[in-house]
Amino acid sequence: MLIKRNSNGIDLPFASEITPRHVFESRRDFIRKLAVGSIAGGALLEMASREAFAASSTAQKLVAQPNPAYVVLDKQTSYKDATTYNNFYEFGTDKESPARYASAMKARPWTVSIEGEIKKPMTLDIDSLLKLAPLEERVYRLRCVEGWSMVIPWIGYSLSELIKKVEPNSNAKYVEFVTLADKEAMHGLNRAVLDWPYVEGLRIDEANHPLALLTLGMYGEVLPNQNGAPVRIVTPWKYGFKSAKSIVKIRFVKDQPRTAWNLAAPREYGFYSNVNPQVDHPRWSQASERRIGEDGLFTKKRPTLMFNGYSQVASLYTGMDLKKFF
Ligand code: MTE
């Protein structure tokens, strides 16, 4: 996300930071195109770089069944781009800082406490979460509110599997995700960019939609720290900031949760934040997006799709004015 300081010294999002890596990425794109020309196709190059990574990575592999019902066919973002161009403000506000500093966070042991308006409160460790339902690989588009997008093979299962286990009662209208706020490991907490911890939330029917993914891995491995290890949410029809990383608590509540970005700038970041090309951010258009990895100097932006292309969620919002509830 984007920040600036107002006169009170509070950090706020700032539009001119939208493309800080533009020049760098154009150069990388140029180099990539050169390489593709001499190899025989982008797919081959992509495979080669995945294999190179696999050869050097010591990350724990995760076996997951690909779920063809949830695979977008767009070219996948390279592992390198997906793990070095991140938003994780607890580790700093620029895109490179999470990859640089997130190793200070210990993703194991880790527990997630599940509480609130449920019949079966519980605390689960990561091994229990890994075993709670069969792991699936799903290739989702993720569209950031800043105007860029990626295509990532995530690993996890529908959040609804977990919701079923804890048996929400009739007061459970919303689900709140509270993420780690560890001052020792996360130097970003020393800046008042947001009211820490980072909190996000969904309406209970959104949380129960099969697309909402409780995510434990990506690219065949456990989540890298900078991508929200060991457990995060991915809601691909919403702007990326709804996808809370490194979750420590899941609370079922009666009232709409007070979420971090909505609290920081309510006119700019709504509770729903469904991807919607017709509702611009107050300071920039949301009609198109830059796909990370294909943003060369002359590459056209892609048109942004309603619900990021996930039209199956439309019925969740029947009768709602999505301009008002942005
Ligand atoms: N979760 C936490 N805890 N802290 C954050 O700063 N940033 C959000 C979201 N989840 C964020 C977070 C934003 S703005 C985006 S776009 C996505 O994570 C980015 O996820 P990625 O880095 O895996 O692509």
PDB file of C-alpha atoms and ligand atoms in Angstrom, residues 1 82 85-90 142-146 148 150 152 154 179-180 194 196 198 218 226-228 232 239-246 261, ligand 1:
ATOM      1  CA  MET A   1       0.000   0.000   0.000  1.00  0.00           C
ATOM      2  CA  ALA A  82       6.112 -13.142  -6.086  1.00  0.00           C
ATOM      3  CA  TYR A  85       7.836  -7.616  -4.522  1.00  0.00           C
ATOM      4  CA  ASN A  86       5.647  -7.713  -1.437  1.00  0.00           C
ATOM      5  CA  ASN A  87       3.462  -5.658   0.833  1.00  0.00           C
ATOM      6  CA  PHE A  88       4.025  -6.621   4.458  1.00  0.00           C
ATOM      7  CA  TYR A  89       4.308  -3.358   6.333  1.00  0.00           C
ATOM      8  CA  GLU A  90       5.359  -5.001   9.580  1.00  0.00           C
ATOM      9  CA  LEU A 142      -4.281 -11.329  -6.840  1.00  0.00           C
ATOM     10  CA  ARG A 143      -5.036  -7.657  -7.596  1.00  0.00           C
ATOM     11  CA  CYS A 144      -3.458  -5.083  -5.311  1.00  0.00           C
ATOM     12  CA  VAL A 145      -5.335  -1.849  -4.666  1.00  0.00           C
ATOM     13  CA  GLU A 146      -2.207  -0.030  -5.881  1.00  0.00           C
ATOM     14  CA  TRP A 148      -0.649  -4.227  -9.958  1.00  0.00           C
ATOM     15  CA  MET A 150       0.107 -11.333  -9.919  1.00  0.00           C
ATOM     16  CA  ILE A 152       0.169 -17.309  -7.963  1.00  0.00           C
ATOM     17  CA  TRP A 154      -1.372 -21.050  -3.726  1.00  0.00           C
ATOM     18  CA  THR A 179      -2.091 -11.001  12.550  1.00  0.00           C
ATOM     19  CA  LEU A 180       1.223 -11.201  14.370  1.00  0.00           C
ATOM     20  CA  LEU A 194      -1.203   1.520  10.822  1.00  0.00           C
ATOM     21  CA  TRP A 196      -1.086  -2.522  14.810  1.00  0.00           C
ATOM     22  CA  TYR A 198      -2.864  -5.591  11.129  1.00  0.00           C
ATOM     23  CA  MET A 218       2.661 -21.477  -2.630  1.00  0.00           C
ATOM     24  CA  GLN A 226       7.403 -12.445   3.322  1.00  0.00           C
ATOM     25  CA  ASN A 227       4.236 -13.917   1.824  1.00  0.00           C
ATOM     26  CA  GLY A 228       2.578 -14.438   5.197  1.00  0.00           C
ATOM     27  CA  ARG A 232      -2.735 -16.356   5.644  1.00  0.00           C
ATOM     28  CA  TYR A 239      -8.036  -6.119  -3.259  1.00  0.00           C
ATOM     29  CA  GLY A 240      -4.916  -7.745  -1.876  1.00  0.00           C
ATOM     30  CA  PHE A 241      -4.952  -5.931   1.446  1.00  0.00           C
ATOM     31  CA  LYS A 242      -7.982  -8.020   2.504  1.00  0.00           C
ATOM     32  CA  SER A 243      -5.698 -11.092   2.385  1.00  0.00           C
ATOM     33  CA  ALA A 244      -4.236 -10.913   5.907  1.00  0.00           C
ATOM     34  CA  LYS A 245      -0.801 -12.486   6.394  1.00  0.00           C
ATOM     35  CA  SER A 246       0.693 -14.367   9.347  1.00  0.00           C
ATOM     36  CA  TRP A 261      -6.609   0.070   6.362  1.00  0.00           C
TER      37      TRP A 261
HETATM   38  N1  MTE B   1      -0.926  -8.679   5.902  1.00  0.00           N
HETATM   39  C1  MTE B   1      -0.210  -8.106   6.879  1.00  0.00           C
HETATM   40  N2  MTE B   1      -0.163  -8.705   8.091  1.00  0.00           N
HETATM   41  N3  MTE B   1       0.485  -6.947   6.704  1.00  0.00           N
HETATM   42  C2  MTE B   1       0.465  -6.298   5.488  1.00  0.00           C
HETATM   43  O1  MTE B   1       1.101  -5.243   5.347  1.00  0.00           O
HETATM   44  N4  MTE B   1      -0.372  -6.288   3.179  1.00  0.00           N
HETATM   45  C3  MTE B   1      -1.531  -6.645   2.339  1.00  0.00           C
HETATM   46  C4  MTE B   1      -1.799  -8.161   2.335  1.00  0.00           C
HETATM   47  N5  MTE B   1      -1.681  -8.703   3.677  1.00  0.00           N
HETATM   48  C5  MTE B   1      -0.293  -6.868   4.418  1.00  0.00           C
HETATM   49  C6  MTE B   1      -0.972  -8.096   4.669  1.00  0.00           C
HETATM   50  C7  MTE B   1      -1.419  -6.156   0.976  1.00  0.00           C
HETATM   51  S1  MTE B   1      -1.554  -4.476   0.773  1.00  0.00           S
HETATM   52  C8  MTE B   1      -1.266  -6.993  -0.095  1.00  0.00           C
HETATM   53  S2  MTE B   1      -1.339  -6.388  -1.690  1.00  0.00           S
HETATM   54  C9  MTE B   1      -1.016  -8.432   0.075  1.00  0.00           C
HETATM   55  O2  MTE B   1      -0.884  -8.789   1.446  1.00  0.00           O
HETATM   56  C10 MTE B   1       0.256  -8.794  -0.655  1.00  0.00           C
HETATM   57  O3  MTE B   1       0.503 -10.173  -0.595  1.00  0.00           O
HETATM   58  P1  MTE B   1       1.823 -10.770  -1.285  1.00  0.00           P
HETATM   59  O4  MTE B   1       2.990  -9.969  -0.817  1.00  0.00           O
HETATM   60  O5  MTE B   1       1.899 -12.202  -0.905  1.00  0.00           O
HETATM   61  O6  MTE B   1       1.617 -10.592  -2.789  1.00  0.00           O
END
